[in-house]
Amino acid sequence: MIGYYNYTVVLTYLGMLISFAGIMNALNGDVKGAVICLILSGVCDMFDGKIASTRARTSSEKRFGIQIDSLSDFLSFGVLPAVIGYCLNQVSKGYFYIACIYVLCALIRLAYFNVNEEERQRDTTAARSTYQGLPVTTAAIIIPVTYVISSMMNQSFVYSVGLACMAICFLLPIKVKKPNRKGNMIIGIAGSIELVLLMIGVGGY
């Protein structure tokens, strides 16, 4: 079977499969379940890079890892949020255009990152310290908050506005500092709070 098989890719694959389950949940009417899947995918993404760094990989394995990570991210943080929004805004013709723009911006952002990351790894072995443009993975934190606010206000357009703002930020030439250990801990705590709130019934259509 083609591909590169070792433990460094397992978490990436798991996150992608969770996101696919989230898409199925959303289309079957369980939007809250889809948002929970989005958060869980974010947890997988948070740790897959750390696991990959524990193994000495060949150049081909590293490049393969970059590609599958971005492809997984596109499904998890590009397609899934757009599908969630569709299930909230099925009667809104305007949302179709917002979703198209969001998915396109996520695709461009991830492709641009891949090119830059390959060039950076050719020039240095140092770890990345900043990102250019808002990382699409931030959807795992921002989208659940937007969903809860939207559902509590019973105004689905709030979700559309949040999605549009994120799409713009994906492509803005701004530098975003990569979270350190403390930052990752704060993100993890925030994600855990969101997950608990959703599971106990806060928010939801």
PDB file of C-alpha atoms in Angstrom:
ATOM      1  CA  MET A   1       0.000   0.000   0.000  1.00  0.00           C
ATOM      2  CA  ILE A   2       1.345   3.415  -0.925  1.00  0.00           C
ATOM      3  CA  GLY A   3       2.091   5.942   1.800  1.00  0.00           C
ATOM      4  CA  TYR A   4       4.310   6.126   4.870  1.00  0.00           C
ATOM      5  CA  TYR A   5       3.145   4.151   7.873  1.00  0.00           C
ATOM      6  CA  ASN A   6       4.340   4.805  11.414  1.00  0.00           C
ATOM      7  CA  TYR A   7       2.869   6.078  14.665  1.00  0.00           C
ATOM      8  CA  THR A   8       3.509   9.744  13.783  1.00  0.00           C
ATOM      9  CA  VAL A   9       0.519   9.863  11.413  1.00  0.00           C
ATOM     10  CA  VAL A  10      -2.046   8.047  13.561  1.00  0.00           C
ATOM     11  CA  LEU A  11      -3.336  11.127  15.395  1.00  0.00           C
ATOM     12  CA  THR A  12      -3.664  13.077  12.140  1.00  0.00           C
ATOM     13  CA  TYR A  13      -5.748  10.292  10.647  1.00  0.00           C
ATOM     14  CA  LEU A  14      -7.857  10.073  13.802  1.00  0.00           C
ATOM     15  CA  GLY A  15      -8.586  13.813  13.729  1.00  0.00           C
ATOM     16  CA  MET A  16      -9.653  13.591  10.093  1.00  0.00           C
ATOM     17  CA  LEU A  17     -11.990  10.657  10.780  1.00  0.00           C
ATOM     18  CA  ILE A  18     -13.536  12.495  13.747  1.00  0.00           C
ATOM     19  CA  SER A  19     -14.163  15.493  11.481  1.00  0.00           C
ATOM     20  CA  PHE A  20     -15.761  13.292   8.855  1.00  0.00           C
ATOM     21  CA  ALA A  21     -18.026  11.897  11.572  1.00  0.00           C
ATOM     22  CA  GLY A  22     -18.826  15.509  12.464  1.00  0.00           C
ATOM     23  CA  ILE A  23     -19.907  16.228   8.890  1.00  0.00           C
ATOM     24  CA  MET A  24     -22.181  13.198   8.964  1.00  0.00           C
ATOM     25  CA  ASN A  25     -23.620  14.311  12.320  1.00  0.00           C
ATOM     26  CA  ALA A  26     -24.348  17.800  11.010  1.00  0.00           C
ATOM     27  CA  LEU A  27     -26.064  16.510   7.879  1.00  0.00           C
ATOM     28  CA  ASN A  28     -28.162  14.179  10.036  1.00  0.00           C
ATOM     29  CA  GLY A  29     -29.322  17.073  12.210  1.00  0.00           C
ATOM     30  CA  ASP A  30     -26.947  16.712  15.163  1.00  0.00           C
ATOM     31  CA  VAL A  31     -25.213  20.076  14.827  1.00  0.00           C
ATOM     32  CA  LYS A  32     -24.051  20.147  18.440  1.00  0.00           C
ATOM     33  CA  GLY A  33     -22.427  16.738  17.953  1.00  0.00           C
ATOM     34  CA  ALA A  34     -20.646  18.136  14.893  1.00  0.00           C
ATOM     35  CA  VAL A  35     -19.266  21.055  16.932  1.00  0.00           C
ATOM     36  CA  ILE A  36     -18.026  18.600  19.566  1.00  0.00           C
ATOM     37  CA  CYS A  37     -16.278  16.642  16.805  1.00  0.00           C
ATOM     38  CA  LEU A  38     -14.642  19.889  15.674  1.00  0.00           C
ATOM     39  CA  ILE A  39     -13.230  20.454  19.160  1.00  0.00           C
ATOM     40  CA  LEU A  40     -11.947  16.876  19.368  1.00  0.00           C
ATOM     41  CA  SER A  41     -10.263  17.268  15.986  1.00  0.00           C
ATOM     42  CA  GLY A  42      -8.572  20.368  17.348  1.00  0.00           C
ATOM     43  CA  VAL A  43      -7.240  18.329  20.268  1.00  0.00           C
ATOM     44  CA  CYS A  44      -5.776  15.783  17.840  1.00  0.00           C
ATOM     45  CA  ASP A  45      -4.182  18.574  15.806  1.00  0.00           C
ATOM     46  CA  MET A  46      -2.662  20.113  18.916  1.00  0.00           C
ATOM     47  CA  PHE A  47      -0.651  16.988  19.671  1.00  0.00           C
ATOM     48  CA  ASP A  48       0.072  15.396  16.290  1.00  0.00           C
ATOM     49  CA  GLY A  49       3.086  17.634  15.634  1.00  0.00           C
ATOM     50  CA  LYS A  50       4.571  16.874  19.043  1.00  0.00           C
ATOM     51  CA  ILE A  51       4.201  13.153  18.442  1.00  0.00           C
ATOM     52  CA  ALA A  52       5.783  13.469  14.980  1.00  0.00           C
ATOM     53  CA  SER A  53       8.820  15.234  16.474  1.00  0.00           C
ATOM     54  CA  THR A  54       9.611  12.215  18.649  1.00  0.00           C
ATOM     55  CA  ARG A  55      10.701  10.168  15.614  1.00  0.00           C
ATOM     56  CA  ALA A  56      13.616  10.738  13.260  1.00  0.00           C
ATOM     57  CA  ARG A  57      11.958  10.915   9.830  1.00  0.00           C
ATOM     58  CA  THR A  58      13.316  10.972   6.314  1.00  0.00           C
ATOM     59  CA  SER A  59      12.785  13.991   4.074  1.00  0.00           C
ATOM     60  CA  SER A  60       9.999  12.162   2.233  1.00  0.00           C
ATOM     61  CA  GLU A  61       8.277  11.238   5.498  1.00  0.00           C
ATOM     62  CA  LYS A  62       8.400  14.857   6.673  1.00  0.00           C
ATOM     63  CA  ARG A  63       6.964  16.132   3.389  1.00  0.00           C
ATOM     64  CA  PHE A  64       4.261  13.462   3.513  1.00  0.00           C
ATOM     65  CA  GLY A  65       3.442  14.552   7.055  1.00  0.00           C
ATOM     66  CA  ILE A  66       3.074  18.178   5.966  1.00  0.00           C
ATOM     67  CA  GLN A  67       0.708  17.210   3.167  1.00  0.00           C
ATOM     68  CA  ILE A  68      -1.579  14.894   5.136  1.00  0.00           C
ATOM     69  CA  ASP A  69      -1.693  17.354   8.022  1.00  0.00           C
ATOM     70  CA  SER A  70      -2.912  20.133   5.731  1.00  0.00           C
ATOM     71  CA  LEU A  71      -5.358  17.867   3.910  1.00  0.00           C
ATOM     72  CA  SER A  72      -6.759  16.755   7.254  1.00  0.00           C
ATOM     73  CA  ASP A  73      -6.923  20.385   8.419  1.00  0.00           C
ATOM     74  CA  PHE A  74      -8.842  21.350   5.280  1.00  0.00           C
ATOM     75  CA  LEU A  75     -11.535  18.790   6.035  1.00  0.00           C
ATOM     76  CA  SER A  76     -11.557  19.454   9.790  1.00  0.00           C
ATOM     77  CA  PHE A  77     -11.315  23.247   9.934  1.00  0.00           C
ATOM     78  CA  GLY A  78     -12.341  24.223   6.415  1.00  0.00           C
ATOM     79  CA  VAL A  79     -15.165  21.945   5.289  1.00  0.00           C
ATOM     80  CA  LEU A  80     -16.663  20.954   8.666  1.00  0.00           C
ATOM     81  CA  PRO A  81     -17.292  24.539   9.910  1.00  0.00           C
ATOM     82  CA  ALA A  82     -18.904  25.391   6.552  1.00  0.00           C
ATOM     83  CA  VAL A  83     -21.188  22.344   6.767  1.00  0.00           C
ATOM     84  CA  ILE A  84     -22.149  23.234  10.350  1.00  0.00           C
ATOM     85  CA  GLY A  85     -23.093  26.708   9.150  1.00  0.00           C
ATOM     86  CA  TYR A  86     -25.116  25.269   6.282  1.00  0.00           C
ATOM     87  CA  CYS A  87     -27.175  23.219   8.723  1.00  0.00           C
ATOM     88  CA  LEU A  88     -27.878  26.390  10.704  1.00  0.00           C
ATOM     89  CA  ASN A  89     -28.600  28.592   7.675  1.00  0.00           C
ATOM     90  CA  GLN A  90     -30.302  26.333   5.149  1.00  0.00           C
ATOM     91  CA  VAL A  91     -32.859  29.010   4.287  1.00  0.00           C
ATOM     92  CA  SER A  92     -30.193  31.680   3.762  1.00  0.00           C
ATOM     93  CA  LYS A  93     -29.022  32.120   0.171  1.00  0.00           C
ATOM     94  CA  GLY A  94     -26.373  34.565   1.358  1.00  0.00           C
ATOM     95  CA  TYR A  95     -24.736  31.913   3.531  1.00  0.00           C
ATOM     96  CA  PHE A  96     -23.873  29.854   0.447  1.00  0.00           C
ATOM     97  CA  TYR A  97     -21.524  32.601  -0.739  1.00  0.00           C
ATOM     98  CA  ILE A  98     -20.023  33.072   2.719  1.00  0.00           C
ATOM     99  CA  ALA A  99     -19.367  29.337   2.989  1.00  0.00           C
ATOM    100  CA  CYS A 100     -17.759  29.278  -0.471  1.00  0.00           C
ATOM    101  CA  ILE A 101     -15.459  32.157   0.462  1.00  0.00           C
ATOM    102  CA  TYR A 102     -14.571  30.532   3.802  1.00  0.00           C
ATOM    103  CA  VAL A 103     -13.673  27.162   2.252  1.00  0.00           C
ATOM    104  CA  LEU A 104     -11.672  28.839  -0.526  1.00  0.00           C
ATOM    105  CA  CYS A 105      -9.735  31.013   1.943  1.00  0.00           C
ATOM    106  CA  ALA A 106      -8.969  27.983   4.108  1.00  0.00           C
ATOM    107  CA  LEU A 107      -7.683  26.111   1.040  1.00  0.00           C
ATOM    108  CA  ILE A 108      -5.455  29.014  -0.041  1.00  0.00           C
ATOM    109  CA  ARG A 109      -4.126  29.502   3.492  1.00  0.00           C
ATOM    110  CA  LEU A 110      -3.179  25.827   3.858  1.00  0.00           C
ATOM    111  CA  ALA A 111      -1.553  25.602   0.422  1.00  0.00           C
ATOM    112  CA  TYR A 112       0.447  28.773   1.123  1.00  0.00           C
ATOM    113  CA  PHE A 113       1.560  27.342   4.459  1.00  0.00           C
ATOM    114  CA  ASN A 114       2.741  24.124   2.780  1.00  0.00           C
ATOM    115  CA  VAL A 115       4.917  26.023   0.318  1.00  0.00           C
ATOM    116  CA  ASN A 116       6.394  28.221   3.038  1.00  0.00           C
ATOM    117  CA  GLU A 117       6.993  25.313   5.411  1.00  0.00           C
ATOM    118  CA  GLU A 118       8.866  23.262   2.816  1.00  0.00           C
ATOM    119  CA  GLU A 119      11.045  26.270   1.967  1.00  0.00           C
ATOM    120  CA  ARG A 120      11.633  27.004   5.648  1.00  0.00           C
ATOM    121  CA  GLN A 121      12.674  23.422   6.382  1.00  0.00           C
ATOM    122  CA  ARG A 122      15.186  23.553   3.528  1.00  0.00           C
ATOM    123  CA  ASP A 123      16.776  26.641   5.062  1.00  0.00           C
ATOM    124  CA  THR A 124      16.699  25.810   8.771  1.00  0.00           C
ATOM    125  CA  THR A 125      16.034  23.049  11.282  1.00  0.00           C
ATOM    126  CA  ALA A 126      14.744  25.488  13.904  1.00  0.00           C
ATOM    127  CA  ALA A 127      11.143  25.220  15.039  1.00  0.00           C
ATOM    128  CA  ARG A 128       8.617  27.656  13.581  1.00  0.00           C
ATOM    129  CA  SER A 129       7.931  30.629  15.863  1.00  0.00           C
ATOM    130  CA  THR A 130       5.265  32.554  13.922  1.00  0.00           C
ATOM    131  CA  TYR A 131       2.527  31.996  11.361  1.00  0.00           C
ATOM    132  CA  GLN A 132       1.550  34.366   8.572  1.00  0.00           C
ATOM    133  CA  GLY A 133      -2.206  34.772   8.534  1.00  0.00           C
ATOM    134  CA  LEU A 134      -4.609  33.291  11.045  1.00  0.00           C
ATOM    135  CA  PRO A 135      -4.079  29.489  11.193  1.00  0.00           C
ATOM    136  CA  VAL A 136      -7.165  27.576  10.075  1.00  0.00           C
ATOM    137  CA  THR A 137      -6.833  25.365  13.153  1.00  0.00           C
ATOM    138  CA  THR A 138      -8.080  28.264  15.288  1.00  0.00           C
ATOM    139  CA  ALA A 139     -11.529  27.278  14.015  1.00  0.00           C
ATOM    140  CA  ALA A 140     -11.512  24.563  16.689  1.00  0.00           C
ATOM    141  CA  ILE A 141     -11.691  27.311  19.338  1.00  0.00           C
ATOM    142  CA  ILE A 142     -13.486  30.169  17.560  1.00  0.00           C
ATOM    143  CA  ILE A 143     -16.257  28.218  15.829  1.00  0.00           C
ATOM    144  CA  PRO A 144     -17.659  26.589  19.019  1.00  0.00           C
ATOM    145  CA  VAL A 145     -17.794  29.996  20.735  1.00  0.00           C
ATOM    146  CA  THR A 146     -19.537  31.487  17.706  1.00  0.00           C
ATOM    147  CA  TYR A 147     -21.962  28.554  17.622  1.00  0.00           C
ATOM    148  CA  VAL A 148     -22.876  28.927  21.309  1.00  0.00           C
ATOM    149  CA  ILE A 149     -23.400  32.694  20.993  1.00  0.00           C
ATOM    150  CA  SER A 150     -25.446  32.193  17.840  1.00  0.00           C
ATOM    151  CA  SER A 151     -27.663  29.557  19.444  1.00  0.00           C
ATOM    152  CA  MET A 152     -28.145  31.478  22.700  1.00  0.00           C
ATOM    153  CA  MET A 153     -29.223  34.553  20.723  1.00  0.00           C
ATOM    154  CA  ASN A 154     -31.266  32.324  18.392  1.00  0.00           C
ATOM    155  CA  GLN A 155     -29.724  34.264  15.510  1.00  0.00           C
ATOM    156  CA  SER A 156     -27.968  32.016  13.009  1.00  0.00           C
ATOM    157  CA  PHE A 157     -26.577  35.014  11.107  1.00  0.00           C
ATOM    158  CA  VAL A 158     -24.088  35.497  13.975  1.00  0.00           C
ATOM    159  CA  TYR A 159     -22.413  32.275  12.884  1.00  0.00           C
ATOM    160  CA  SER A 160     -22.254  33.563   9.309  1.00  0.00           C
ATOM    161  CA  VAL A 161     -20.589  36.788  10.429  1.00  0.00           C
ATOM    162  CA  GLY A 162     -18.034  34.854  12.487  1.00  0.00           C
ATOM    163  CA  LEU A 163     -17.245  32.586   9.542  1.00  0.00           C
ATOM    164  CA  ALA A 164     -16.779  35.549   7.199  1.00  0.00           C
ATOM    165  CA  CYS A 165     -14.427  37.301   9.644  1.00  0.00           C
ATOM    166  CA  MET A 166     -12.322  34.166   9.996  1.00  0.00           C
ATOM    167  CA  ALA A 167     -12.098  33.781   6.216  1.00  0.00           C
ATOM    168  CA  ILE A 168     -10.693  37.299   5.893  1.00  0.00           C
ATOM    169  CA  CYS A 169      -8.181  36.720   8.694  1.00  0.00           C
ATOM    170  CA  PHE A 170      -6.890  33.538   7.024  1.00  0.00           C
ATOM    171  CA  LEU A 171      -5.487  35.612   4.156  1.00  0.00           C
ATOM    172  CA  LEU A 172      -4.456  38.824   5.925  1.00  0.00           C
ATOM    173  CA  PRO A 173      -0.635  39.223   5.966  1.00  0.00           C
ATOM    174  CA  ILE A 174      -0.468  39.360   9.754  1.00  0.00           C
ATOM    175  CA  LYS A 175       2.042  37.523  11.897  1.00  0.00           C
ATOM    176  CA  VAL A 176       0.579  35.284  14.569  1.00  0.00           C
ATOM    177  CA  LYS A 177       2.939  34.027  17.244  1.00  0.00           C
ATOM    178  CA  LYS A 178       2.997  30.263  17.635  1.00  0.00           C
ATOM    179  CA  PRO A 179       1.697  29.373  21.120  1.00  0.00           C
ATOM    180  CA  ASN A 180       4.293  28.271  23.649  1.00  0.00           C
ATOM    181  CA  ARG A 181       3.664  25.662  26.319  1.00  0.00           C
ATOM    182  CA  LYS A 182       1.695  28.129  28.454  1.00  0.00           C
ATOM    183  CA  GLY A 183      -0.327  29.263  25.442  1.00  0.00           C
ATOM    184  CA  ASN A 184      -1.148  25.676  24.511  1.00  0.00           C
ATOM    185  CA  MET A 185      -2.258  25.057  28.081  1.00  0.00           C
ATOM    186  CA  ILE A 186      -4.614  28.043  27.947  1.00  0.00           C
ATOM    187  CA  ILE A 187      -5.984  26.873  24.584  1.00  0.00           C
ATOM    188  CA  GLY A 188      -6.453  23.385  25.993  1.00  0.00           C
ATOM    189  CA  ILE A 189      -8.340  24.704  29.017  1.00  0.00           C
ATOM    190  CA  ALA A 190     -10.545  26.902  26.808  1.00  0.00           C
ATOM    191  CA  GLY A 191     -11.313  23.959  24.549  1.00  0.00           C
ATOM    192  CA  SER A 192     -12.119  21.756  27.540  1.00  0.00           C
ATOM    193  CA  ILE A 193     -14.541  24.370  28.905  1.00  0.00           C
ATOM    194  CA  GLU A 194     -16.246  24.645  25.517  1.00  0.00           C
ATOM    195  CA  LEU A 195     -16.537  20.867  25.299  1.00  0.00           C
ATOM    196  CA  VAL A 196     -18.031  20.559  28.788  1.00  0.00           C
ATOM    197  CA  LEU A 197     -20.510  23.387  28.167  1.00  0.00           C
ATOM    198  CA  LEU A 198     -21.709  21.782  24.953  1.00  0.00           C
ATOM    199  CA  MET A 199     -22.005  18.336  26.528  1.00  0.00           C
ATOM    200  CA  ILE A 200     -24.077  19.632  29.456  1.00  0.00           C
ATOM    201  CA  GLY A 201     -26.462  21.367  27.077  1.00  0.00           C
ATOM    202  CA  VAL A 202     -25.313  24.990  26.867  1.00  0.00           C
ATOM    203  CA  GLY A 203     -26.207  26.281  23.410  1.00  0.00           C
ATOM    204  CA  GLY A 204     -27.690  24.245  20.634  1.00  0.00           C
ATOM    205  CA  TYR A 205     -30.498  24.520  18.112  1.00  0.00           C
TER     206      TYR A 205
END
